GROMACS .gro file of C-alpha atoms in nm:
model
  321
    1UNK     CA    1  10.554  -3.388 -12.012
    2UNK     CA    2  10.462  -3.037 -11.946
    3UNK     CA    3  10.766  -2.928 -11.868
    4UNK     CA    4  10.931  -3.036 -12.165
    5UNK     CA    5  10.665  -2.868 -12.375
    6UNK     CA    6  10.759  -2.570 -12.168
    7UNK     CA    7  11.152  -2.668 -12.278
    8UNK     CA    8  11.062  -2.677 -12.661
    9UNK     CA    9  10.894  -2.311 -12.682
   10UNK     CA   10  11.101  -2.204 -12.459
   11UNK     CA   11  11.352  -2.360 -12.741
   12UNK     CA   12  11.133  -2.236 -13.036
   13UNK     CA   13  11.070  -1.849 -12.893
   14UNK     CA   14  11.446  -1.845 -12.846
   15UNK     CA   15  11.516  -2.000 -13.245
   16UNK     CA   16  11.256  -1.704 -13.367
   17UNK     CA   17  11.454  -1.397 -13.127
   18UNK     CA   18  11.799  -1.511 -13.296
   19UNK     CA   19  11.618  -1.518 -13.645
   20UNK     CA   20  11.490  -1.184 -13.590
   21UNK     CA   21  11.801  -1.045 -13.485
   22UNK     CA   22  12.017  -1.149 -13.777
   23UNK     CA   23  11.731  -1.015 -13.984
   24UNK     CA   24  11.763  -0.687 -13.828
   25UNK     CA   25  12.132  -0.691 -13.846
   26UNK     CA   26  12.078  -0.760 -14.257
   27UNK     CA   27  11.810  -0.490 -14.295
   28UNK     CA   28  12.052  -0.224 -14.142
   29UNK     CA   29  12.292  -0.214 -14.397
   30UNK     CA   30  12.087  -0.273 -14.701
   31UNK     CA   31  11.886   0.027 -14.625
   32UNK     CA   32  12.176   0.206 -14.543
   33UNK     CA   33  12.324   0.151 -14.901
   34UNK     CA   34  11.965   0.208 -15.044
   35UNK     CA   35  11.958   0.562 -14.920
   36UNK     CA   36  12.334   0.611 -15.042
   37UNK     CA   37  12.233   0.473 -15.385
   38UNK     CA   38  11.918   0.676 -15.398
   39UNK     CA   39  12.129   1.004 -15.387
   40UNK     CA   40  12.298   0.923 -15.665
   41UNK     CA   41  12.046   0.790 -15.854
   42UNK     CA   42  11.721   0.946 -15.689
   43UNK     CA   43  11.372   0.747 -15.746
   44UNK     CA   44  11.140   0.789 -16.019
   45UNK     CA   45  10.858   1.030 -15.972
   46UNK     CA   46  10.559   0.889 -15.949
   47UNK     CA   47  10.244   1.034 -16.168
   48UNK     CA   48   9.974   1.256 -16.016
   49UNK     CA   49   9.765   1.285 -16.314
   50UNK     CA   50   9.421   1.168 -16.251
   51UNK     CA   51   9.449   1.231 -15.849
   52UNK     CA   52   9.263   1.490 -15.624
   53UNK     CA   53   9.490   1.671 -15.416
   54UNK     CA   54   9.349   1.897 -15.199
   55UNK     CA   55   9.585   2.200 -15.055
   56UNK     CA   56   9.517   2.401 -14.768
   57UNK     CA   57   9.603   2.756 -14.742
   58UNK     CA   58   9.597   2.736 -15.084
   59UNK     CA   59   9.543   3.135 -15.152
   60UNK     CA   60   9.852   3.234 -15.174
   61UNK     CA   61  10.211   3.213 -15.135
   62UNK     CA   62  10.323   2.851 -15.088
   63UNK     CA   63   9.942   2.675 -15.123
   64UNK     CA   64   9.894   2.867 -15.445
   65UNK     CA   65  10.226   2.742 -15.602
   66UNK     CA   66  10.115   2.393 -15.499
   67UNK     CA   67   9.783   2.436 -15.649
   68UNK     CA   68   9.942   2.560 -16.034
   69UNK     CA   69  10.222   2.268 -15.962
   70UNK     CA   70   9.981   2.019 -15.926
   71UNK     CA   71   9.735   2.116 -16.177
   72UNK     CA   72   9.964   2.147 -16.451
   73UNK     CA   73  10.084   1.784 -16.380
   74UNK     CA   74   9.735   1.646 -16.456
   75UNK     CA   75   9.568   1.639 -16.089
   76UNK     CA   76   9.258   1.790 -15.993
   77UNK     CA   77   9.319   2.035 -15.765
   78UNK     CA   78   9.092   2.150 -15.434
   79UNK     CA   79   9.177   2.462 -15.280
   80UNK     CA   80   9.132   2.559 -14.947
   81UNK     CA   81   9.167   2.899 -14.797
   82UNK     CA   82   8.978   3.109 -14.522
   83UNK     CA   83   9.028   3.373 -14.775
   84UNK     CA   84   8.809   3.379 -15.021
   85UNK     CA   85   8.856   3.620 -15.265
   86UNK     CA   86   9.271   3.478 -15.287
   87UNK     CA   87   9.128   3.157 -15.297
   88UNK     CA   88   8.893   3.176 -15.626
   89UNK     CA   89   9.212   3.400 -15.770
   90UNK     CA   90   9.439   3.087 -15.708
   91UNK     CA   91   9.152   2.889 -15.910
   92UNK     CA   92   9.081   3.130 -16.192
   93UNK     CA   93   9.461   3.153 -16.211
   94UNK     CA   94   9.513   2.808 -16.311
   95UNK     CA   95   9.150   2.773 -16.532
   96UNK     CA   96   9.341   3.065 -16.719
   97UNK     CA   97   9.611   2.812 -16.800
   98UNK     CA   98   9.329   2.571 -16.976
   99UNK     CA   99   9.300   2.364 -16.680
  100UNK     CA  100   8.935   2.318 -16.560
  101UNK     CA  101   8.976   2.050 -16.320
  102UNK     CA  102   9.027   2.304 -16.018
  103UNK     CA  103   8.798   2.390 -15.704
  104UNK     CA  104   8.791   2.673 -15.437
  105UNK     CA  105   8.612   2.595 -15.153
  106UNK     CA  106   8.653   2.850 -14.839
  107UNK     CA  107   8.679   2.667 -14.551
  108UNK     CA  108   8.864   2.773 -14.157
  109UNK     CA  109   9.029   2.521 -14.097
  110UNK     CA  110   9.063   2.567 -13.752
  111UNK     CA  111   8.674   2.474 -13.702
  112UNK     CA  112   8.622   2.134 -13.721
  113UNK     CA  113   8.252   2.167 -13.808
  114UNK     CA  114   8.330   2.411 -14.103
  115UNK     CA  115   8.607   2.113 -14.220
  116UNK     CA  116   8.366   1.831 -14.210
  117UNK     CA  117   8.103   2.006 -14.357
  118UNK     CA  118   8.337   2.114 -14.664
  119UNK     CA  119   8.485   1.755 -14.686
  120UNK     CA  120   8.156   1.617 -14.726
  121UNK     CA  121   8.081   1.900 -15.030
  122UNK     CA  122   8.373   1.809 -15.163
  123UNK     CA  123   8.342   1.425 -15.202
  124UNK     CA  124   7.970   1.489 -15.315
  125UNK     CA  125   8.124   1.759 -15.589
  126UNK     CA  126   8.449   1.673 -15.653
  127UNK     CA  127   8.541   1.304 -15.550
  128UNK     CA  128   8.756   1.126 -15.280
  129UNK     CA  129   9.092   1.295 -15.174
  130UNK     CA  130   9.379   1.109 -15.262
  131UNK     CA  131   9.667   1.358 -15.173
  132UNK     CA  132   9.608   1.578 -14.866
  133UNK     CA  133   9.861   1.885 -14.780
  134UNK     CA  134   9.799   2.078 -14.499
  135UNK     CA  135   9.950   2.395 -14.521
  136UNK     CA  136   9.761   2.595 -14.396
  137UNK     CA  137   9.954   2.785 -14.105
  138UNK     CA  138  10.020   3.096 -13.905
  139UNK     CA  139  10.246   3.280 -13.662
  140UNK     CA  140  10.293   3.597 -13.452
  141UNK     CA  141  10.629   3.802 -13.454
  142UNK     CA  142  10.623   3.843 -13.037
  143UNK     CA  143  10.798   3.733 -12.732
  144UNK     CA  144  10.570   3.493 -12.507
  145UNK     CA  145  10.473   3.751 -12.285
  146UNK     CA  146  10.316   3.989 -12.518
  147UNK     CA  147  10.105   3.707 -12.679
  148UNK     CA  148   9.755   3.699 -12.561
  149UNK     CA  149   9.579   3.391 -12.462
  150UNK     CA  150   9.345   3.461 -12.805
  151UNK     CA  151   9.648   3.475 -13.018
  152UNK     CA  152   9.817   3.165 -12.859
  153UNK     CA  153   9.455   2.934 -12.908
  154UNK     CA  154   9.469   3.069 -13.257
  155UNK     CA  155   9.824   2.958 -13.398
  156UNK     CA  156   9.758   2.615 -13.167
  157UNK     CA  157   9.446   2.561 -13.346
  158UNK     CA  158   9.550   2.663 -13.723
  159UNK     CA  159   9.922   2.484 -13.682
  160UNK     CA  160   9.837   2.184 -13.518
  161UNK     CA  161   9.449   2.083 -13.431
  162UNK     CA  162   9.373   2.174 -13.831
  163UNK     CA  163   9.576   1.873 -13.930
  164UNK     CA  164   9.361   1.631 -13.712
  165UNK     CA  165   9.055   1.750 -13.806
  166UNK     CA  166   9.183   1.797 -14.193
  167UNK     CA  167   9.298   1.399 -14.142
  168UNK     CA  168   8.961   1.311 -13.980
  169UNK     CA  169   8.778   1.437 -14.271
  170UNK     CA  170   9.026   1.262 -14.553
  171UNK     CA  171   9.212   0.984 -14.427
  172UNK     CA  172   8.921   0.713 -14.370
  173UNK     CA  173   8.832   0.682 -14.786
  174UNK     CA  174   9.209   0.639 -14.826
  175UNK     CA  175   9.219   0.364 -14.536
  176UNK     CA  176   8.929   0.206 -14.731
  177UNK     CA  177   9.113   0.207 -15.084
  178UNK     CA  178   9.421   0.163 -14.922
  179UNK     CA  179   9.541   0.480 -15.166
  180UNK     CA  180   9.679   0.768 -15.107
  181UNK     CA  181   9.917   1.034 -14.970
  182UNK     CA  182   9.956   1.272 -14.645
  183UNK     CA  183  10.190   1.606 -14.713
  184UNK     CA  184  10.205   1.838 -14.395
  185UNK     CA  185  10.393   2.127 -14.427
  186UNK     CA  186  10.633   2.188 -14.128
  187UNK     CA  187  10.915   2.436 -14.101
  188UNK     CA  188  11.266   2.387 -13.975
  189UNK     CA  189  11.144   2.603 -13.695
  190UNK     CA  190  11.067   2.261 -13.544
  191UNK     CA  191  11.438   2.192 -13.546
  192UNK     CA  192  11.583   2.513 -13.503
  193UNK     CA  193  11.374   2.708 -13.247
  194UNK     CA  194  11.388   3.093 -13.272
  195UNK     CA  195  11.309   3.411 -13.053
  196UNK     CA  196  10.955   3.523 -13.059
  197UNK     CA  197  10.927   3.163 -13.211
  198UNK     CA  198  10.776   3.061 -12.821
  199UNK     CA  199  10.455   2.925 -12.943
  200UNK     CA  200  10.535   2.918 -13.345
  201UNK     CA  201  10.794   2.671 -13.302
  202UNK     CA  202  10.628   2.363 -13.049
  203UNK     CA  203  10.352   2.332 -13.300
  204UNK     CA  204  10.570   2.264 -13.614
  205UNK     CA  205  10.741   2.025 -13.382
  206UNK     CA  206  10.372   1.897 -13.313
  207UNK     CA  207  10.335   1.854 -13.678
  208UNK     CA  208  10.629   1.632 -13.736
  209UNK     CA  209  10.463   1.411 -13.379
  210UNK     CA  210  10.163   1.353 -13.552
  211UNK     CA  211  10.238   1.295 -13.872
  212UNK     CA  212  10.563   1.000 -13.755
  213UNK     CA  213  10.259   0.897 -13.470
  214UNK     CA  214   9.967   0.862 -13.793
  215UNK     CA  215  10.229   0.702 -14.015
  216UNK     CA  216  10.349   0.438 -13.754
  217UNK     CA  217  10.006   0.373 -13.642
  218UNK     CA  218   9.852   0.290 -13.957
  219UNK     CA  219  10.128   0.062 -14.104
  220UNK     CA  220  10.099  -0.131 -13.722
  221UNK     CA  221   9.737  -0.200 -13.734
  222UNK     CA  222   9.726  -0.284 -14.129
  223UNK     CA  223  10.031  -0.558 -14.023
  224UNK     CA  224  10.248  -0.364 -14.233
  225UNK     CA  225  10.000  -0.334 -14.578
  226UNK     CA  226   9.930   0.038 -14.571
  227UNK     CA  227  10.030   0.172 -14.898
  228UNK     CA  228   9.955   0.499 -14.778
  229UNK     CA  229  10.244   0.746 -14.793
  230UNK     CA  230  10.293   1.036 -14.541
  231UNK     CA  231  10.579   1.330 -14.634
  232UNK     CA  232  10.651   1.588 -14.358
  233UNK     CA  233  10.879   1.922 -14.554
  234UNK     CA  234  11.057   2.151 -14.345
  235UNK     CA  235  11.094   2.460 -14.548
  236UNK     CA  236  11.344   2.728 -14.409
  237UNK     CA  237  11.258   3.083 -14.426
  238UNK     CA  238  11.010   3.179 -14.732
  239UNK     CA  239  10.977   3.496 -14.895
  240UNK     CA  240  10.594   3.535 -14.914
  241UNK     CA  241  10.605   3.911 -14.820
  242UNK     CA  242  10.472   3.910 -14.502
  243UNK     CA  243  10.793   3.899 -14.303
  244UNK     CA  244  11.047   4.158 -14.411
  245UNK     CA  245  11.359   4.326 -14.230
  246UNK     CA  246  11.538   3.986 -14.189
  247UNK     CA  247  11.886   4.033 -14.165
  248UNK     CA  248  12.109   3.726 -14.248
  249UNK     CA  249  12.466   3.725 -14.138
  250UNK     CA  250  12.609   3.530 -14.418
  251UNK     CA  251  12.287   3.605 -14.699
  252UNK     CA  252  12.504   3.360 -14.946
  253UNK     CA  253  12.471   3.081 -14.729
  254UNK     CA  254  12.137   3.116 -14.599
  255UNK     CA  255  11.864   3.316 -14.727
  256UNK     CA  256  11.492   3.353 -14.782
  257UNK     CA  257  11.350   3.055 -15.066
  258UNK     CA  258  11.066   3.165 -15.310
  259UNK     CA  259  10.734   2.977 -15.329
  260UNK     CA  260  10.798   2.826 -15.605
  261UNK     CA  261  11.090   2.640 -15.543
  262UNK     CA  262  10.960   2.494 -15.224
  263UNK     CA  263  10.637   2.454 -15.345
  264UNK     CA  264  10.863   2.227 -15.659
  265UNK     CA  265  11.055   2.045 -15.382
  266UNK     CA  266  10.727   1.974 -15.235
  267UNK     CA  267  10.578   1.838 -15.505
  268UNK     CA  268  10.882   1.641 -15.539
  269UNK     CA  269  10.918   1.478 -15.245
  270UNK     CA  270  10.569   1.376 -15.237
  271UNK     CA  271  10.622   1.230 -15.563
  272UNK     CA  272  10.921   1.035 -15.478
  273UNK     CA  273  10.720   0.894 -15.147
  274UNK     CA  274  11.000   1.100 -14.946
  275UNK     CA  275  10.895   1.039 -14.537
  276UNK     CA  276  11.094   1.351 -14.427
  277UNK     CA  277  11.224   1.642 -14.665
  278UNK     CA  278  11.422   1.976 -14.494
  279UNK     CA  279  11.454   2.277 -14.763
  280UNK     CA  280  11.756   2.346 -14.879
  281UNK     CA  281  11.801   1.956 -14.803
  282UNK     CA  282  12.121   2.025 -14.648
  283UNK     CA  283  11.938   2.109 -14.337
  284UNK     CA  284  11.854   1.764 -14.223
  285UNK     CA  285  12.209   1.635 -14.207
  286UNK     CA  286  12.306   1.939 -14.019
  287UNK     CA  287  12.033   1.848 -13.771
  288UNK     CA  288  12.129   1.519 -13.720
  289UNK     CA  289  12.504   1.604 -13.694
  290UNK     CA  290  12.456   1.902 -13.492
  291UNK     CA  291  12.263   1.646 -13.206
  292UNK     CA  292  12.584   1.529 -13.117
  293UNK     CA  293  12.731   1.840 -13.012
  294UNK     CA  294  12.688   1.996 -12.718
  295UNK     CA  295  12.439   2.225 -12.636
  296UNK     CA  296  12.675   2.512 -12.593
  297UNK     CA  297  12.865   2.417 -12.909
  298UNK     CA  298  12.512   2.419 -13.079
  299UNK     CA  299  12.384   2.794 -12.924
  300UNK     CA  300  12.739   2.919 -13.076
  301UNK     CA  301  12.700   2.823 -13.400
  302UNK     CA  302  12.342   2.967 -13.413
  303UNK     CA  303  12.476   3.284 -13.307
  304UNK     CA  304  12.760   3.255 -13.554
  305UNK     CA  305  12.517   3.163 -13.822
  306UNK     CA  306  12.255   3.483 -13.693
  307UNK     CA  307  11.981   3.629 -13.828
  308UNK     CA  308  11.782   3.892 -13.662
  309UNK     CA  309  11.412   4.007 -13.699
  310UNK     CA  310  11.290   4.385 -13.589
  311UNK     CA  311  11.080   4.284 -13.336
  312UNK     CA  312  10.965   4.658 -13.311
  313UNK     CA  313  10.827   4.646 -13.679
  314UNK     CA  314  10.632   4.376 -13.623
  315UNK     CA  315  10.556   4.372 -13.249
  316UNK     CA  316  10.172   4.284 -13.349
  317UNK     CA  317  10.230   4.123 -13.720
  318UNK     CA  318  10.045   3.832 -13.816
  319UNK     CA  319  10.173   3.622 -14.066
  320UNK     CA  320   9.971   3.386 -14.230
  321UNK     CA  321  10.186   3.111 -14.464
   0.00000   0.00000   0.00000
């Protein structure tokens, strides 16, 4: 008797494996076509209006386009920025425009008791976040062995340990309404590492890890009913005016982007639930097409495609972005 009960699920696990197989083989396709179809006819952006998006590093250059993009499409708008002064510009900026529903709170993001400490004053003041963006980031124009052990804790602790504590802070309200959004700002340094890029370009790659390793975890333990969205942008190059003397080989092919159109395509691809968004988009298929070459092939057409930075010029330069 056993054994044929043993027989039957033996029978019934097997029946379930081919099910899920052929399901798998159906779901391929279809969302193969879906993401054809959805480039020619892209998906309808959802509204922000009525949603609290708070932006880190949102004092200037890319965070400050983020914060008039968002408040001029209805949100209210939370900016954070270890800067202060930039920070309440970036917020009288946008109450200039006749929006009121903006916020500058100065907060480090790299100290967890300073983030927790301004989440809390901002629920009690403002309300729950329902968007999130980190970026906030940094980096230092030098080769590994001129970095000091200071400067390496520092871009670690701004580029990548910000975004748990930042997530910490945020995420549980949206667990509990089952609402809300997750934008970190990466760079395509995480797919095209760089010289003097040693410890710069690991912890945008870190970004992309935690935000695919927050994503996946959350839709496994709700069983699949997480409705919360997570968008990771890779932004190429950005003239915010701290990095200058870039030479580009071919400038008509590749060149520096202004804030404001990646701080647009941002806004975009949050609004279109987008899970991974390179800028100029062209850079993602490029990625995944150059991964089939060989490494050699690869290194060649970097060094075809060159662009060069005078190290001497900024041999100590902080950049904050």
């Amino acid at each position: 008797m056993v054994s044929i009960m043993n027989a039957i699920m033996f029978l019934i696990k097997y029946i379930m494996l081919l099910a899920e197989i052929l399901l798998l083989v159906l779901k391929v396709p279809y969302y193969i076509f879906n993401d054809v179809y959805r480039l020619i006819r892209p998906i309808k952006k959802k509204s922000v209006a009525d949603e609290i998006v708070l932006i880190t590093g949102a004092g200037h250059g890319i965070g400050k386009e983020l914060a008039i993009g968002y408040a001029s499409l209805g949100a209210t708008v939370v900016c954070w920025d270890i800067d202060e002064k930039n920070n309440n510009e970036t917020m009288n900026d946008i109450k200039k425009k006749g929006n009121d529903s903006v916020y500058a709170y100065q907060c480090n993001v790299a100290d967890v008791k300073e983030v927790f400490s301004v989440a809390k004053k901002v629920k009690e003041e403002v309300g729950d976040v329902t968007i999130l963006i980190n970026n906030a980031g940094t980096m230092c124009i030098k080769s590994l062995l001129k970095h000091s052990p200071d400067e390496i804790t520092r871009i670690i602790n701004v580029n990548v340990t910000a975004h748990y504590w930042t997530l910490k802070a945020f995420l549980p309200s949206m667990i509990e309404k089952n609402h809300g959004h997750i934008v970190s700002v990466s760079s395509i340094a995480a797919f095209y590492n760089f010289h003097y890029g040693t410890i710069y370009c690991p912890t945008k790659s870190a970004v992309q890890a935690i935000m695919n390793s927050v994503s996946d975890e959350l839709r496994t333990f709700s069983d699949r009913k997480s409705s919360i969205k997570f968008t990771t942008v890779y932004p190429f190059f950005v003239q915010t005016g701290f990095i200058k003397n870039i030479y580009f080989r071919f400038p008509w092919l590749i060149r520096e982007l202004l804030p404001q159109e990646v701080a647009l395509s941002i806004i975009n691809a949050q609004r279109q639930n987008c899970k991974n968004q390179t800028i100029p988009s062209y850079w993602l298929s490029l990625y995944n097409a150059g991964r089939h070459l060989p490494n050699i092939v690869e290194k060649y057409m970097q060094d075809f495609l060159s662009y060069f930075i005078n190290i001497k010029t900024y041999d100590v330069y902080v950049i904050y972005i």
